Structure formats: structure tokens, C-alpha cells
Amino acid sequence: MFVLKHLLHFGNVKDHLMILFGIFAAAVYAIGHLLFVRLFGELVSLFVSRVSTVQCFDYDPVKQTSNNTLDKETFHKNVSAKVTQLTVISLVQIVTSYLKYVSCDLSAARLANHMRARLLQATFAINISYFDTTDISINNLFENIATVQSGIGWTSSVTLSAIIFVIGSLILALFTDWKLTLIVIIGEPLS
């Protein structure tokens, strides 16, 4: 936490707002992904229930026809609604993914530039004889800033999205079927 606070010290209000926006976009992306998985499961469940209903109950062997036109209409209506919802969620995820990438990467680049400027100012403020007696490489310091930039850029937003998605998936699984979830949690480390 101290390191994060120290890193954010190099930025200004605009950088902090961009970071907060990136965190918000990462959270929206993860929640959208959870909704997508849930709706996709419901869509698959619709198809499975439709296939089992048609195969088990609706077939008349004498007429060799299916006699559930009302069920077909309801099925098509439900599938169409789920597909529309999946499409909307996908479009929102595309937009939020782009926004989280741009805001996190741009704020990381701005923070790194502020760090480079301060490092250069600090380097110029040091007496030249210091570099004769000390074995220090300015290039290594600037490379370290590039490493910090890559660490706080879009990879941090992807990591945050993944953490939110894993925790949300666990909560969603526990609410959906807690017994099966506990069995999977116990058996998963073995696999």
C-alpha cells in the first residue's frame, strides 16, 4: 500500500482520475463477463430443456409430428431474448475493455514520464564528482521506470478484472448450486 501511495505521488489529479476510471472499467468488464457466463448457461439450459421436452413428451408416434407450437414460440422468444442480452453485454465488454486498456496504459505512461522527469532533475542536481566515486548506472534507473510502467499499465487492469471475476464466479456458483460448488472446490486442487 505504501508503494502504491508513493507511485501515485508522482501523478496529478488527472492521472488519479484516469486510474480510478480504469479500475471502474475493469470492474464493469469483470461483472459483464460474469453476466455473460450466467446468461450463456441459461441459454444452454433452454436448449437442453427443449431437446429433452421434444424427445420425451411431444412426439406423437401415430401422427409422427410434434404438437407443441406454443412451446416452440415461447422457446424461440426466450432464445431470442437471451441472444439479444448476450449481444448487448458483449458490446459493453468490448467498449469497457478498450476504455480500461487506454485509461490504465495512458495513466501508467504519464506516471512514468513524471518519474523520468524527476529522476532527470535529481540527476542534474547531484554533483558530478558523485558519479566518479559511486558505481551507479542511470540507464538502469530509467529501465526500472519502464518496468514500473509495464507493471502499473494495462496488466494491472487485467489482473484486477481477473480477481473480481474469480471472486464473483465463486459467489455466483455458491448461489446457483452450493452443494455442487463445494464438491468442485474440494476436487479442483486435486485436478
PDB file of C-alpha atoms in Angstrom:
ATOM      1  CA  MET A   1       0.000   0.000   0.000  1.00  0.00           C
ATOM      2  CA  PHE A   2       2.887   2.338   0.797  1.00  0.00           C
ATOM      3  CA  VAL A   3       4.495   1.615  -2.586  1.00  0.00           C
ATOM      4  CA  LEU A   4       1.215   2.333  -4.389  1.00  0.00           C
ATOM      5  CA  LYS A   5       0.784   5.584  -2.481  1.00  0.00           C
ATOM      6  CA  HIS A   6       4.356   6.548  -3.335  1.00  0.00           C
ATOM      7  CA  LEU A   7       3.814   5.749  -7.026  1.00  0.00           C
ATOM      8  CA  LEU A   8       0.625   7.802  -7.129  1.00  0.00           C
ATOM      9  CA  HIS A   9       2.545  10.709  -5.600  1.00  0.00           C
ATOM     10  CA  PHE A  10       4.204  11.227  -8.993  1.00  0.00           C
ATOM     11  CA  GLY A  11       0.876  11.873 -10.725  1.00  0.00           C
ATOM     12  CA  ASN A  12      -1.595  14.700 -10.646  1.00  0.00           C
ATOM     13  CA  VAL A  13      -5.387  14.737 -10.286  1.00  0.00           C
ATOM     14  CA  LYS A  14      -5.911  13.855 -13.951  1.00  0.00           C
ATOM     15  CA  ASP A  15      -3.738  10.753 -13.574  1.00  0.00           C
ATOM     16  CA  HIS A  16      -5.574   9.714 -10.434  1.00  0.00           C
ATOM     17  CA  LEU A  17      -8.939  10.128 -12.152  1.00  0.00           C
ATOM     18  CA  MET A  18      -7.755   8.056 -15.109  1.00  0.00           C
ATOM     19  CA  ILE A  19      -6.591   5.312 -12.757  1.00  0.00           C
ATOM     20  CA  LEU A  20      -9.940   5.338 -10.943  1.00  0.00           C
ATOM     21  CA  PHE A  21     -11.752   5.218 -14.272  1.00  0.00           C
ATOM     22  CA  GLY A  22      -9.570   2.262 -15.321  1.00  0.00           C
ATOM     23  CA  ILE A  23     -10.403   0.454 -12.069  1.00  0.00           C
ATOM     24  CA  PHE A  24     -14.101   1.150 -12.614  1.00  0.00           C
ATOM     25  CA  ALA A  25     -13.906  -0.081 -16.220  1.00  0.00           C
ATOM     26  CA  ALA A  26     -12.070  -3.224 -15.072  1.00  0.00           C
ATOM     27  CA  ALA A  27     -14.804  -3.917 -12.523  1.00  0.00           C
ATOM     28  CA  VAL A  28     -17.552  -3.341 -15.097  1.00  0.00           C
ATOM     29  CA  TYR A  29     -15.751  -5.657 -17.510  1.00  0.00           C
ATOM     30  CA  ALA A  30     -15.486  -8.428 -14.899  1.00  0.00           C
ATOM     31  CA  ILE A  31     -19.126  -8.073 -13.856  1.00  0.00           C
ATOM     32  CA  GLY A  32     -20.170  -8.084 -17.515  1.00  0.00           C
ATOM     33  CA  HIS A  33     -18.173 -11.258 -18.023  1.00  0.00           C
ATOM     34  CA  LEU A  34     -19.990 -12.826 -15.063  1.00  0.00           C
ATOM     35  CA  LEU A  35     -23.346 -11.848 -16.536  1.00  0.00           C
ATOM     36  CA  PHE A  36     -22.262 -13.219 -19.905  1.00  0.00           C
ATOM     37  CA  VAL A  37     -21.351 -16.579 -18.376  1.00  0.00           C
ATOM     38  CA  ARG A  38     -24.623 -16.697 -16.434  1.00  0.00           C
ATOM     39  CA  LEU A  39     -26.745 -15.839 -19.496  1.00  0.00           C
ATOM     40  CA  PHE A  40     -24.842 -18.322 -21.652  1.00  0.00           C
ATOM     41  CA  GLY A  41     -25.576 -21.011 -19.054  1.00  0.00           C
ATOM     42  CA  GLU A  42     -29.252 -20.081 -19.141  1.00  0.00           C
ATOM     43  CA  LEU A  43     -29.209 -20.240 -22.952  1.00  0.00           C
ATOM     44  CA  VAL A  44     -27.648 -23.708 -22.909  1.00  0.00           C
ATOM     45  CA  SER A  45     -30.227 -24.745 -20.291  1.00  0.00           C
ATOM     46  CA  LEU A  46     -33.018 -23.580 -22.607  1.00  0.00           C
ATOM     47  CA  PHE A  47     -31.673 -25.757 -25.417  1.00  0.00           C
ATOM     48  CA  VAL A  48     -31.191 -28.760 -23.147  1.00  0.00           C
ATOM     49  CA  SER A  49     -34.698 -28.478 -21.703  1.00  0.00           C
ATOM     50  CA  ARG A  50     -36.127 -28.017 -25.198  1.00  0.00           C
ATOM     51  CA  VAL A  51     -34.361 -31.080 -26.551  1.00  0.00           C
ATOM     52  CA  SER A  52     -35.413 -33.222 -23.575  1.00  0.00           C
ATOM     53  CA  THR A  53     -39.003 -31.961 -23.804  1.00  0.00           C
ATOM     54  CA  VAL A  54     -39.223 -32.643 -27.525  1.00  0.00           C
ATOM     55  CA  GLN A  55     -37.663 -36.087 -27.259  1.00  0.00           C
ATOM     56  CA  CYS A  56     -39.553 -37.255 -24.178  1.00  0.00           C
ATOM     57  CA  PHE A  57     -43.030 -35.754 -24.268  1.00  0.00           C
ATOM     58  CA  ASP A  58     -44.005 -34.067 -27.509  1.00  0.00           C
ATOM     59  CA  TYR A  59     -43.626 -36.728 -30.129  1.00  0.00           C
ATOM     60  CA  ASP A  60     -46.803 -38.463 -31.251  1.00  0.00           C
ATOM     61  CA  PRO A  61     -45.825 -41.805 -32.874  1.00  0.00           C
ATOM     62  CA  VAL A  62     -49.160 -42.213 -34.697  1.00  0.00           C
ATOM     63  CA  LYS A  63     -49.017 -38.812 -36.409  1.00  0.00           C
ATOM     64  CA  GLN A  64     -45.207 -38.645 -36.361  1.00  0.00           C
ATOM     65  CA  THR A  65     -45.381 -34.914 -35.561  1.00  0.00           C
ATOM     66  CA  SER A  66     -44.645 -32.649 -32.668  1.00  0.00           C
ATOM     67  CA  ASN A  67     -47.703 -30.964 -31.167  1.00  0.00           C
ATOM     68  CA  ASN A  68     -46.302 -28.035 -29.235  1.00  0.00           C
ATOM     69  CA  THR A  69     -46.334 -24.955 -31.440  1.00  0.00           C
ATOM     70  CA  LEU A  70     -46.939 -22.783 -28.375  1.00  0.00           C
ATOM     71  CA  ASP A  71     -43.809 -24.194 -26.748  1.00  0.00           C
ATOM     72  CA  LYS A  72     -41.847 -23.519 -29.931  1.00  0.00           C
ATOM     73  CA  GLU A  73     -42.887 -19.892 -29.933  1.00  0.00           C
ATOM     74  CA  THR A  74     -42.029 -19.493 -26.254  1.00  0.00           C
ATOM     75  CA  PHE A  75     -38.708 -21.242 -26.820  1.00  0.00           C
ATOM     76  CA  HIS A  76     -37.806 -19.015 -29.779  1.00  0.00           C
ATOM     77  CA  LYS A  77     -38.868 -15.920 -27.860  1.00  0.00           C
ATOM     78  CA  ASN A  78     -36.724 -16.880 -24.831  1.00  0.00           C
ATOM     79  CA  VAL A  79     -33.726 -17.771 -27.005  1.00  0.00           C
ATOM     80  CA  SER A  80     -34.036 -14.523 -28.941  1.00  0.00           C
ATOM     81  CA  ALA A  81     -34.161 -12.519 -25.700  1.00  0.00           C
ATOM     82  CA  LYS A  82     -31.075 -14.294 -24.306  1.00  0.00           C
ATOM     83  CA  VAL A  83     -29.121 -13.823 -27.539  1.00  0.00           C
ATOM     84  CA  THR A  84     -30.011 -10.124 -27.585  1.00  0.00           C
ATOM     85  CA  GLN A  85     -28.860  -9.763 -23.975  1.00  0.00           C
ATOM     86  CA  LEU A  86     -25.626 -11.601 -24.766  1.00  0.00           C
ATOM     87  CA  THR A  87     -25.012  -9.296 -27.721  1.00  0.00           C
ATOM     88  CA  VAL A  88     -25.549  -6.161 -25.625  1.00  0.00           C
ATOM     89  CA  ILE A  89     -23.263  -7.457 -22.878  1.00  0.00           C
ATOM     90  CA  SER A  90     -20.612  -8.321 -25.481  1.00  0.00           C
ATOM     91  CA  LEU A  91     -20.713  -4.817 -26.922  1.00  0.00           C
ATOM     92  CA  VAL A  92     -20.454  -3.283 -23.448  1.00  0.00           C
ATOM     93  CA  GLN A  93     -17.496  -5.560 -22.702  1.00  0.00           C
ATOM     94  CA  ILE A  94     -15.723  -4.520 -25.880  1.00  0.00           C
ATOM     95  CA  VAL A  95     -16.124  -0.840 -25.004  1.00  0.00           C
ATOM     96  CA  THR A  96     -15.118  -1.251 -21.353  1.00  0.00           C
ATOM     97  CA  SER A  97     -12.149  -3.426 -22.302  1.00  0.00           C
ATOM     98  CA  TYR A  98     -10.898  -0.708 -24.631  1.00  0.00           C
ATOM     99  CA  LEU A  99     -11.522   2.018 -22.043  1.00  0.00           C
ATOM    100  CA  LYS A 100      -9.742   0.149 -19.262  1.00  0.00           C
ATOM    101  CA  TYR A 101      -6.791  -0.537 -21.537  1.00  0.00           C
ATOM    102  CA  VAL A 102      -6.499   3.066 -22.694  1.00  0.00           C
ATOM    103  CA  SER A 103      -7.002   4.675 -19.293  1.00  0.00           C
ATOM    104  CA  CYS A 104      -4.633   2.357 -17.416  1.00  0.00           C
ATOM    105  CA  ASP A 105      -1.958   2.383 -20.087  1.00  0.00           C
ATOM    106  CA  LEU A 106      -2.161   6.142 -20.575  1.00  0.00           C
ATOM    107  CA  SER A 107      -2.045   6.857 -16.844  1.00  0.00           C
ATOM    108  CA  ALA A 108       0.927   4.485 -16.465  1.00  0.00           C
ATOM    109  CA  ALA A 109       2.748   6.272 -19.285  1.00  0.00           C
ATOM    110  CA  ARG A 110       2.023   9.656 -17.702  1.00  0.00           C
ATOM    111  CA  LEU A 111       3.216   8.471 -14.268  1.00  0.00           C
ATOM    112  CA  ALA A 112       6.378   7.024 -15.834  1.00  0.00           C
ATOM    113  CA  ASN A 113       7.058  10.299 -17.646  1.00  0.00           C
ATOM    114  CA  HIS A 114       6.678  12.229 -14.383  1.00  0.00           C
ATOM    115  CA  MET A 115       9.086   9.780 -12.718  1.00  0.00           C
ATOM    116  CA  ARG A 116      11.607  10.159 -15.547  1.00  0.00           C
ATOM    117  CA  ALA A 117      11.433  13.948 -15.312  1.00  0.00           C
ATOM    118  CA  ARG A 118      12.012  13.874 -11.556  1.00  0.00           C
ATOM    119  CA  LEU A 119      14.839  11.371 -11.951  1.00  0.00           C
ATOM    120  CA  LEU A 120      16.480  13.596 -14.545  1.00  0.00           C
ATOM    121  CA  GLN A 121      16.105  16.640 -12.283  1.00  0.00           C
ATOM    122  CA  ALA A 122      17.594  14.708  -9.366  1.00  0.00           C
ATOM    123  CA  THR A 123      20.458  13.511 -11.561  1.00  0.00           C
ATOM    124  CA  PHE A 124      21.274  17.050 -12.672  1.00  0.00           C
ATOM    125  CA  ALA A 125      21.175  18.262  -9.077  1.00  0.00           C
ATOM    126  CA  ILE A 126      23.893  15.810  -7.993  1.00  0.00           C
ATOM    127  CA  ASN A 127      27.497  16.961  -8.041  1.00  0.00           C
ATOM    128  CA  ILE A 128      29.434  15.372 -10.929  1.00  0.00           C
ATOM    129  CA  SER A 129      32.111  14.013  -8.587  1.00  0.00           C
ATOM    130  CA  TYR A 130      29.473  11.738  -7.044  1.00  0.00           C
ATOM    131  CA  PHE A 131      29.379   9.679 -10.257  1.00  0.00           C
ATOM    132  CA  ASP A 132      33.166   9.247 -10.144  1.00  0.00           C
ATOM    133  CA  THR A 133      33.034   7.635  -6.702  1.00  0.00           C
ATOM    134  CA  THR A 134      29.760   5.717  -6.963  1.00  0.00           C
ATOM    135  CA  ASP A 135      29.083   2.797  -9.246  1.00  0.00           C
ATOM    136  CA  ILE A 136      25.566   3.674 -10.409  1.00  0.00           C
ATOM    137  CA  SER A 137      24.024   3.400 -13.820  1.00  0.00           C
ATOM    138  CA  ILE A 138      21.440   5.960 -14.834  1.00  0.00           C
ATOM    139  CA  ASN A 139      20.335   3.629 -17.612  1.00  0.00           C
ATOM    140  CA  ASN A 140      19.332   1.001 -15.065  1.00  0.00           C
ATOM    141  CA  LEU A 141      17.237   3.559 -13.212  1.00  0.00           C
ATOM    142  CA  PHE A 142      15.382   4.502 -16.398  1.00  0.00           C
ATOM    143  CA  GLU A 143      14.896   0.808 -17.241  1.00  0.00           C
ATOM    144  CA  ASN A 144      13.418   0.300 -13.779  1.00  0.00           C
ATOM    145  CA  ILE A 145      10.907   3.047 -14.534  1.00  0.00           C
ATOM    146  CA  ALA A 146       9.937   1.197 -17.719  1.00  0.00           C
ATOM    147  CA  THR A 147       9.391  -1.929 -15.620  1.00  0.00           C
ATOM    148  CA  VAL A 148       7.212   0.018 -13.211  1.00  0.00           C
ATOM    149  CA  GLN A 149       5.259   1.414 -16.170  1.00  0.00           C
ATOM    150  CA  SER A 150       4.579  -2.061 -17.545  1.00  0.00           C
ATOM    151  CA  GLY A 151       3.543  -3.231 -14.078  1.00  0.00           C
ATOM    152  CA  ILE A 152       1.022  -0.461 -13.460  1.00  0.00           C
ATOM    153  CA  GLY A 153      -0.277  -0.310 -17.025  1.00  0.00           C
ATOM    154  CA  TRP A 154      -2.910  -2.486 -18.640  1.00  0.00           C
ATOM    155  CA  THR A 155      -1.600  -5.622 -16.899  1.00  0.00           C
ATOM    156  CA  SER A 156      -2.827  -4.269 -13.569  1.00  0.00           C
ATOM    157  CA  SER A 157      -6.319  -3.756 -15.002  1.00  0.00           C
ATOM    158  CA  VAL A 158      -6.328  -7.288 -16.428  1.00  0.00           C
ATOM    159  CA  THR A 159      -5.217  -8.652 -13.060  1.00  0.00           C
ATOM    160  CA  LEU A 160      -7.901  -6.658 -11.251  1.00  0.00           C
ATOM    161  CA  SER A 161     -10.560  -7.899 -13.700  1.00  0.00           C
ATOM    162  CA  ALA A 162      -9.400 -11.481 -13.197  1.00  0.00           C
ATOM    163  CA  ILE A 163      -9.532 -11.180  -9.402  1.00  0.00           C
ATOM    164  CA  ILE A 164     -13.025  -9.679  -9.497  1.00  0.00           C
ATOM    165  CA  PHE A 165     -14.142 -12.371 -11.962  1.00  0.00           C
ATOM    166  CA  VAL A 166     -12.814 -15.249  -9.845  1.00  0.00           C
ATOM    167  CA  ILE A 167     -14.390 -13.944  -6.641  1.00  0.00           C
ATOM    168  CA  GLY A 168     -17.652 -13.143  -8.432  1.00  0.00           C
ATOM    169  CA  SER A 169     -17.695 -16.569 -10.091  1.00  0.00           C
ATOM    170  CA  LEU A 170     -17.291 -18.247  -6.731  1.00  0.00           C
ATOM    171  CA  ILE A 171     -20.146 -16.208  -5.265  1.00  0.00           C
ATOM    172  CA  LEU A 172     -22.333 -16.858  -8.324  1.00  0.00           C
ATOM    173  CA  ALA A 173     -21.593 -20.580  -8.189  1.00  0.00           C
ATOM    174  CA  LEU A 174     -22.420 -20.719  -4.475  1.00  0.00           C
ATOM    175  CA  PHE A 175     -25.758 -19.009  -5.072  1.00  0.00           C
ATOM    176  CA  THR A 176     -26.579 -21.165  -8.087  1.00  0.00           C
ATOM    177  CA  ASP A 177     -25.825 -24.582  -6.565  1.00  0.00           C
ATOM    178  CA  TRP A 178     -23.858 -24.503  -3.345  1.00  0.00           C
ATOM    179  CA  LYS A 179     -23.575 -28.289  -2.973  1.00  0.00           C
ATOM    180  CA  LEU A 180     -22.052 -28.803  -6.398  1.00  0.00           C
ATOM    181  CA  THR A 181     -19.804 -25.783  -5.861  1.00  0.00           C
ATOM    182  CA  LEU A 182     -18.416 -27.206  -2.634  1.00  0.00           C
ATOM    183  CA  ILE A 183     -17.729 -30.541  -4.338  1.00  0.00           C
ATOM    184  CA  VAL A 184     -15.902 -28.772  -7.174  1.00  0.00           C
ATOM    185  CA  ILE A 185     -13.919 -26.614  -4.725  1.00  0.00           C
ATOM    186  CA  ILE A 186     -12.809 -29.731  -2.863  1.00  0.00           C
ATOM    187  CA  GLY A 187     -11.950 -31.652  -6.038  1.00  0.00           C
ATOM    188  CA  GLU A 188     -10.360 -28.822  -8.023  1.00  0.00           C
ATOM    189  CA  PRO A 189      -6.985 -28.763  -6.233  1.00  0.00           C
ATOM    190  CA  LEU A 190      -6.610 -32.462  -6.986  1.00  0.00           C
ATOM    191  CA  SER A 191      -7.002 -31.870 -10.705  1.00  0.00           C
TER     192      SER A 191
END
